[in-house]
XYZ file of C-alpha atoms in Angstrom:
515
model
C -17.876 -43.273 29.306
C -16.550 -45.333 26.368
C -14.046 -43.877 24.005
C -14.192 -45.233 20.479
C -11.247 -46.980 18.816
C -11.084 -44.220 16.174
C -10.412 -41.571 18.793
C -7.663 -43.653 20.416
C -6.154 -44.127 16.986
C -6.222 -40.381 16.334
C -4.526 -39.712 19.679
C -1.832 -42.247 18.820
C -1.210 -40.516 15.461
C -0.944 -37.121 17.147
C 1.476 -38.526 19.711
C 3.641 -39.961 16.943
C 3.814 -36.503 15.397
C 5.015 -34.938 18.659
C 7.542 -37.567 19.846
C 10.375 -39.242 17.954
C 11.220 -42.938 18.470
C 13.854 -42.086 21.091
C 11.305 -40.107 23.127
C 12.559 -36.602 22.249
C 10.018 -33.960 21.204
C 9.548 -32.801 17.654
C 7.541 -30.004 16.139
C 4.011 -30.995 15.082
C 4.627 -28.849 11.966
C 7.934 -30.465 11.023
C 6.536 -31.898 7.788
C 4.606 -28.760 6.872
C 5.991 -26.705 3.971
C 4.728 -23.567 2.275
C 3.426 -25.698 -0.612
C 0.924 -27.283 1.777
C -0.594 -23.972 2.849
C -4.068 -23.348 1.434
C -4.536 -20.604 -1.144
C -6.443 -18.334 1.269
C -3.507 -18.401 3.725
C -1.009 -17.571 0.966
C -3.308 -14.771 -0.196
C -3.300 -13.337 3.315
C 0.517 -13.536 3.473
C 0.833 -11.837 0.074
C -1.408 -8.990 1.282
C 1.435 -7.774 3.536
C 3.833 -7.388 0.597
C 4.389 -4.499 -1.798
C 3.261 -4.879 -5.411
C 6.895 -5.053 -6.518
C 7.425 -8.047 -4.225
C 4.178 -9.661 -5.354
C 5.279 -9.364 -8.987
C 8.547 -11.138 -8.147
C 6.671 -13.953 -6.397
C 4.464 -14.394 -9.465
C 7.530 -15.835 -11.250
C 7.923 -18.734 -8.781
C 5.243 -21.108 -10.075
C 1.806 -21.183 -11.702
C -0.005 -21.466 -8.384
C 1.739 -18.427 -6.918
C 1.202 -16.516 -10.160
C -2.521 -17.162 -9.922
C -2.604 -15.967 -6.298
C -0.407 -12.924 -7.052
C -2.855 -11.796 -9.739
C -5.900 -12.105 -7.465
C -7.721 -8.783 -7.763
C -8.078 -8.574 -3.968
C -4.349 -7.808 -3.771
C -4.723 -4.866 -6.135
C -7.129 -2.571 -4.290
C -4.557 0.199 -3.764
C -2.076 0.735 -6.601
C 0.726 3.246 -7.139
C 2.199 3.503 -10.639
C 4.801 6.117 -9.663
C 8.158 4.277 -9.481
C 9.928 7.298 -7.950
C 7.815 6.871 -4.793
C 8.044 3.062 -4.549
C 5.295 2.385 -7.068
C 5.261 0.029 -10.030
C 6.753 0.982 -13.377
C 4.417 0.439 -16.323
C 6.269 0.541 -19.617
C 3.426 1.414 -21.978
C -0.163 2.587 -22.143
C -1.176 -0.736 -23.693
C 0.165 -2.600 -20.669
C -1.705 -0.293 -18.282
C -4.980 -0.713 -20.192
C -4.541 -4.476 -19.961
C -3.875 -4.276 -16.201
C -6.986 -2.149 -15.645
C -9.148 -4.654 -17.485
C -7.637 -7.929 -16.241
C -6.075 -7.312 -12.827
C -7.632 -4.215 -11.264
C -11.286 -4.366 -12.244
C -14.085 -3.683 -9.758
C -11.879 -4.188 -6.678
C -9.669 -1.135 -7.360
C -10.198 1.590 -4.742
C -7.076 3.774 -4.974
C -4.673 4.572 -7.815
C -1.706 6.918 -8.356
C -0.859 7.933 -11.922
C 2.259 9.784 -13.183
C 1.988 12.350 -15.974
C 2.942 9.940 -18.771
C -0.001 7.648 -17.917
C -2.642 10.381 -17.527
C -4.429 10.186 -20.876
C -8.070 10.275 -21.863
C -7.882 6.591 -22.894
C -6.654 5.507 -19.459
C -9.232 7.631 -17.669
C -11.998 6.242 -19.889
C -10.905 2.686 -19.073
C -10.798 3.400 -15.319
C -14.276 4.861 -15.538
C -15.629 1.822 -17.376
C -13.805 -1.059 -15.654
C -13.281 0.239 -12.080
C -16.719 1.333 -10.814
C -15.620 1.303 -7.161
C -12.619 3.619 -7.576
C -12.928 6.258 -4.832
C -9.359 7.597 -4.370
C -7.135 9.005 -7.114
C -3.797 10.824 -7.257
C -2.741 12.564 -10.476
C 0.903 13.666 -10.583
C 1.520 16.533 -13.021
C 4.524 17.867 -11.050
C 7.139 16.956 -13.674
C 4.982 17.819 -16.668
C 6.292 20.023 -19.452
C 3.288 19.352 -21.675
C -0.155 17.798 -21.131
C -1.709 15.103 -23.282
C -4.651 16.058 -25.495
C -7.894 15.758 -23.522
C -10.207 17.229 -26.145
C -11.818 13.823 -26.768
C -12.286 12.907 -23.108
C -15.920 12.077 -22.443
C -15.726 9.967 -19.260
C -14.052 10.099 -15.842
C -14.470 8.078 -12.598
C -17.674 9.332 -10.977
C -17.455 7.849 -7.462
C -14.322 9.691 -6.374
C -14.341 10.842 -2.746
C -10.631 11.703 -2.532
C -8.518 13.392 -5.203
C -4.947 14.630 -5.020
C -3.447 16.711 -7.841
C 0.296 17.412 -7.820
C 0.678 20.640 -9.740
C 3.341 21.684 -12.205
C 4.947 25.112 -11.959
C 4.448 25.933 -15.617
C 1.619 23.779 -17.053
C -1.866 25.296 -17.019
C -4.462 22.732 -15.973
C -7.660 24.347 -17.208
C -7.902 22.279 -20.405
C -7.929 19.103 -18.320
C -9.982 20.425 -15.403
C -12.734 21.712 -17.673
C -13.324 18.123 -18.803
C -13.683 16.667 -15.306
C -15.719 19.324 -13.475
C -18.996 17.499 -14.151
C -17.663 14.244 -12.669
C -16.181 15.369 -9.338
C -19.082 16.979 -7.485
C -19.042 14.074 -5.005
C -15.512 14.845 -3.809
C -15.120 15.089 -0.031
C -11.324 15.397 0.227
C -9.199 17.547 -2.106
C -5.411 17.913 -2.126
C -3.642 20.428 -4.346
C 0.108 19.995 -3.882
C 2.515 22.695 -5.033
C 6.266 22.943 -5.369
C 7.214 25.231 -2.477
C 10.478 23.364 -1.874
C 11.792 24.754 -5.174
C 12.513 28.214 -3.742
C 11.790 30.649 -6.532
C 13.523 33.964 -6.881
C 11.161 36.833 -6.140
C 11.621 38.342 -9.555
C 10.419 35.169 -11.302
C 6.807 35.234 -12.415
C 4.339 33.012 -10.559
C 1.611 31.337 -12.606
C -1.844 30.382 -11.351
C -1.781 26.977 -13.016
C -5.225 25.869 -11.793
C -8.400 27.947 -11.564
C -9.439 27.573 -7.925
C -12.530 29.748 -8.359
C -13.969 27.373 -10.984
C -12.849 24.306 -9.041
C -14.738 25.343 -5.895
C -17.986 25.630 -7.875
C -17.625 22.012 -9.017
C -16.911 20.634 -5.525
C -19.623 21.796 -3.091
C -19.343 18.740 -0.792
C -15.727 19.110 0.310
C -15.024 18.292 3.978
C -11.224 18.460 3.860
C -9.170 20.853 1.711
C -5.380 20.702 1.692
C -3.567 23.387 -0.308
C 0.064 22.488 0.315
C 2.998 24.670 -0.652
C 1.292 26.440 -3.573
C 3.011 29.721 -4.386
C -0.026 31.435 -5.928
C -2.625 30.570 -3.258
C -3.752 33.677 -1.371
C -6.659 34.818 0.803
C -9.048 35.177 -2.137
C -8.826 31.430 -2.760
C -9.672 30.682 0.874
C -12.649 33.018 0.536
C -13.749 31.204 -2.631
C -13.796 27.781 -0.969
C -15.581 29.074 2.140
C -18.327 30.602 -0.011
C -19.299 27.270 -1.549
C -18.209 24.444 0.790
C -20.669 24.475 3.684
C -19.494 21.015 4.855
C -15.908 22.200 5.390
C -14.331 20.634 8.516
C -10.602 20.970 7.844
C -8.631 23.571 5.895
C -4.854 23.265 5.517
C -2.816 25.943 3.743
C 0.622 24.980 5.047
C 3.519 26.745 3.302
C 1.271 28.934 1.167
C 3.236 32.103 1.917
C 0.810 34.515 0.237
C -1.892 33.794 2.821
C -2.123 36.751 5.238
C -5.410 35.950 7.006
C -7.435 38.818 5.544
C -10.400 36.488 4.854
C -10.169 34.422 8.066
C -13.034 36.350 9.640
C -15.334 35.480 6.735
C -14.119 31.865 6.732
C -15.003 31.369 10.396
C -18.381 33.063 9.984
C -19.359 30.894 7.013
C -17.831 27.544 7.979
C -19.752 26.578 11.100
C -18.319 23.036 11.009
C -14.680 24.085 10.700
C -12.763 22.315 13.493
C -9.234 22.166 12.026
C -7.187 25.071 10.628
C -3.559 24.455 9.627
C -1.524 27.511 8.567
C 2.121 26.523 9.093
C 4.586 28.787 7.284
C 2.032 31.343 6.094
C 2.345 35.153 6.273
C -0.425 35.781 8.798
C -0.815 39.363 9.961
C -1.810 40.025 13.544
C -4.375 42.706 12.708
C -6.334 40.303 10.498
C -6.170 37.434 12.992
C -7.462 39.654 15.822
C -10.550 40.575 13.763
C -11.781 36.964 13.748
C -14.678 36.069 16.071
C -12.763 33.218 17.698
C -15.197 33.040 20.614
C -17.986 31.965 18.233
C -16.034 29.327 16.292
C -16.008 25.510 16.583
C -12.248 25.333 16.102
C -10.450 22.544 17.987
C -7.171 22.094 16.082
C -4.841 24.960 15.143
C -1.371 25.153 13.585
C 0.260 28.589 13.383
C 3.884 27.425 13.353
C 6.498 29.760 11.812
C 4.212 32.790 11.574
C 5.003 36.328 12.772
C 2.070 36.827 15.116
C 2.636 39.210 18.027
C 2.269 38.307 21.698
C -0.839 40.497 21.880
C -2.415 38.645 18.975
C -1.573 35.234 20.450
C -3.143 36.129 23.797
C -6.237 37.547 22.098
C -6.714 34.441 19.961
C -5.900 31.720 22.498
C -8.030 33.211 25.280
C -11.071 33.443 22.993
C -11.061 29.984 21.354
C -13.497 28.077 23.591
C -12.482 24.441 23.019
C -8.929 24.184 21.672
C -7.556 20.620 21.782
C -4.543 20.772 19.451
C -2.056 23.642 19.259
C 1.098 23.798 17.173
C 2.753 27.198 17.644
C 6.489 26.707 17.312
C 9.049 29.112 15.825
C 7.100 32.201 16.926
C 9.115 34.943 18.635
C 5.975 36.346 20.230
C 5.174 33.130 22.110
C 6.567 33.710 25.611
C 5.821 33.203 29.308
C 3.273 36.014 29.310
C 1.251 34.306 26.572
C 1.288 31.000 28.467
C 0.313 32.646 31.747
C -2.580 34.676 30.313
C -3.810 31.689 28.331
C -3.967 29.663 31.569
C -5.650 32.449 33.541
C -8.113 33.835 30.974
C -8.628 31.061 28.423
C -9.943 27.513 28.406
C -6.991 25.112 28.492
C -8.892 22.197 30.034
C -9.512 20.562 26.644
C -5.911 20.776 25.399
C -4.415 17.355 24.538
C -1.592 18.248 22.131
C 1.027 20.989 22.471
C 3.886 21.681 20.042
C 6.151 24.639 20.874
C 9.175 23.732 18.763
C 11.981 26.338 18.855
C 10.089 28.710 21.165
C 13.229 30.262 22.652
C 11.356 32.998 24.524
C 9.642 30.544 26.868
C 11.636 29.966 30.052
C 12.055 26.715 31.963
C 9.980 28.120 34.808
C 7.126 29.210 32.540
C 6.992 25.831 30.810
C 7.142 23.931 34.105
C 4.224 25.902 35.567
C 2.086 25.231 32.499
C 2.840 21.504 32.463
C 2.298 21.145 36.209
C -1.290 22.195 35.592
C -1.967 20.574 32.213
C 0.689 17.921 31.589
C -1.548 15.065 32.771
C -4.097 15.762 30.013
C -1.618 15.870 27.092
C -1.384 13.104 24.515
C 1.425 14.898 22.660
C 4.177 17.160 23.994
C 6.780 18.531 21.566
C 9.365 20.839 23.155
C 12.218 20.462 20.692
C 14.633 23.042 19.286
C 15.160 24.815 22.611
C 18.750 24.574 23.898
C 17.778 25.635 27.432
C 15.416 22.673 27.856
C 17.835 19.861 28.702
C 17.512 16.447 30.331
C 17.299 18.066 33.786
C 14.022 19.831 32.982
C 12.685 16.774 31.169
C 13.308 14.674 34.288
C 10.948 17.056 36.112
C 8.409 17.181 33.281
C 8.073 13.486 32.403
C 6.245 12.413 35.605
C 3.479 14.841 34.553
C 3.139 13.295 31.077
C 1.774 9.890 32.038
C -0.855 9.900 29.276
C 1.452 11.071 26.484
C 1.553 9.054 23.259
C 3.928 11.405 21.421
C 7.007 13.125 22.869
C 9.647 15.143 20.996
C 12.674 16.573 22.802
C 16.153 17.915 22.102
C 17.827 20.242 19.624
C 20.152 19.524 16.722
C 22.581 22.310 17.616
C 25.549 21.353 19.784
C 25.205 22.229 23.457
C 27.729 23.223 26.085
C 26.287 20.594 28.448
C 25.905 16.837 28.153
C 22.636 14.906 28.069
C 22.632 11.868 30.376
C 20.416 9.686 28.274
C 20.365 6.574 30.498
C 18.552 8.418 33.294
C 16.211 9.940 30.709
C 15.293 6.493 29.342
C 14.612 5.216 32.878
C 12.325 8.166 33.593
C 10.431 7.742 30.305
C 9.969 4.009 30.945
C 8.747 4.614 34.501
C 6.202 7.316 33.640
C 5.096 7.008 29.993
C 3.731 3.494 29.511
C 1.344 4.661 26.753
C 4.123 6.137 24.613
C 3.833 5.367 20.878
C 6.258 7.821 19.265
C 9.454 9.286 20.709
C 12.096 11.532 19.154
C 15.389 12.730 20.638
C 16.943 15.407 18.422
C 20.101 16.059 20.441
C 23.418 15.927 18.622
C 25.101 12.511 19.146
C 28.181 14.244 20.598
C 26.057 15.606 23.449
C 24.625 12.221 24.469
C 26.378 10.556 27.385
C 25.685 6.909 28.197
C 27.421 4.159 30.118
C 28.023 0.414 29.980
C 24.656 0.009 31.708
C 22.778 1.575 28.782
C 21.523 -1.807 27.619
C 19.611 -2.228 30.873
C 17.959 1.209 30.510
C 16.992 0.429 26.912
C 15.663 -3.003 27.950
C 13.425 -1.388 30.561
C 12.125 1.152 28.016
C 11.436 -1.586 25.463
C 9.650 -3.820 27.970
C 7.572 -1.124 29.678
C 6.644 0.877 26.546
C 5.129 -1.975 24.566
C 3.090 0.408 22.393
C 6.229 2.205 21.150
C 6.166 1.965 17.358
C 8.627 4.713 16.416
C 11.770 5.944 18.178
C 13.836 8.517 16.283
C 17.449 9.361 17.145
C 20.304 11.261 15.523
C 22.688 8.895 13.744
C 25.605 7.950 16.012
C 26.843 5.440 18.576
C 23.757 5.649 20.772
C 21.456 5.157 17.789
C 23.377 1.993 16.833
C 23.144 0.706 20.424
C 19.382 1.253 20.665
C 18.716 -0.138 17.190
C 20.666 -3.330 17.923
C 18.779 -3.796 21.188
C 15.351 -3.524 19.551
C 16.390 -5.747 16.648
C 17.446 -8.499 19.050
C 13.907 -8.362 20.427
C 12.513 -8.679 16.876
C 11.194 -5.094 16.842
C 13.099 -4.221 13.704
C 11.142 -1.219 12.430
C 10.927 0.830 15.632
C 14.284 2.665 15.759
C 14.972 5.206 12.985
C 17.217 8.192 12.321
C 16.299 11.876 12.134
C 17.633 11.827 8.563
C 14.690 9.802 7.256
C 11.975 10.249 9.883
C 10.426 12.978 12.027
C 7.845 12.601 14.781
C 4.866 14.950 14.593
C 1.743 15.467 16.717
C -0.267 15.541 13.464
C -1.049 11.861 14.095
C -3.595 13.069 16.652
C -5.550 15.225 14.201
C -9.105 14.071 13.738
C -8.745 14.207 9.938
C -5.194 12.841 9.862
C -6.024 9.936 7.508
C -7.694 12.321 5.069
C -4.727 14.709 5.172
C -2.153 12.078 4.181
C -0.882 12.339 0.612
C 1.996 10.569 -1.123
């Protein structure tokens, strides 16, 4: 077969690019610079950067400025500088950005109180027809803008998050948007529970939930987070109108007692996720619910005061529970675990969080995990001083399918934790691990000169590990340096800025995220 002269010439050119005159090899990309990259490649590179970084790159040259202002890079925009968003100095500048840079490609936007005006909302409605996700932050508001002239609002919203103020009543604004939000599927109302109010201070109902539920009949996911005025009547209101409801979260709403749970379960036939962390549930109300007839699969009752009797009654009657978070409950003990195994259906369970459950013994936990450990994707047994590395060495071989593991307690122990052996055991048994947290105090961790080898084995065998959280100290620095040398810079973090949670396994996790 003849080979044309052109092909031989091309091969000669390629060879000259690979070899220098003295015969040594050179990179075929030695003469390639970033200026020679096509625009579509630069656009793809820019897509990994934050908007702050993109704005800095726009100052480099005209070509980069043009790419930086491509509307495809501005689909999801935060204008809240206190949470890593962009700072917009004036309303005029924002109106210009909406018209010129955001346009039809905008899908998600976060607005602080000073930028929430009827003019801005009108412009978003007119120029951003594909806007589906919006966050409105009123949390620092002392006074609302005048919305009396507001006649338009984005109509294709599927997700809306409203950060409430403690003292500003929202009805004047909400009354103007009720007619535009009936397509909402996901609603977040975020309160200010972290600002612990004195009991004698008056609590204001700053948003009318009963009117809001009438305007949003298509909600699938409702998250009422840390709102001090939310009580059982509000849960009843949503359940009466939202027949599509799949997930209800009322975490840290301490006025919720569960008095309307029975009605909620009866009405909401599609309800599969119920999150009630830090509420004031009463056992008598919880035991009235027809759990055996519900579709519930995911349940969080952390930090409630439910009795052992109530826990047994509930857990043995839920037919298909997959996710259970029940930490910080004095009533959760060996008897509850045993009766749940014997009388309930634990075959579907894939996530178990029993943080700070001090009344569960080593023996009781070991028996449960011997039967069900192989089916768990998340196992969180933190905050219990009696569960040390010795028990974990026995437990880990049963957790071969785990993606999330949390262990250890922040309080100082009278025994030492031999972390090298623990790392070896994790690496040998948990190849699917994605998130790992060790909460033990750094002073309790004991490791040797051979620690690097144990960390190497963990890093090589747990290739899916994307987050490893440790208390700040010598061992944290050792592990972090090891992963950084392997160019896995973002994996190792401290308990100060990161916590591992089994919530990643929730079916509606992406809908429940709010900034």
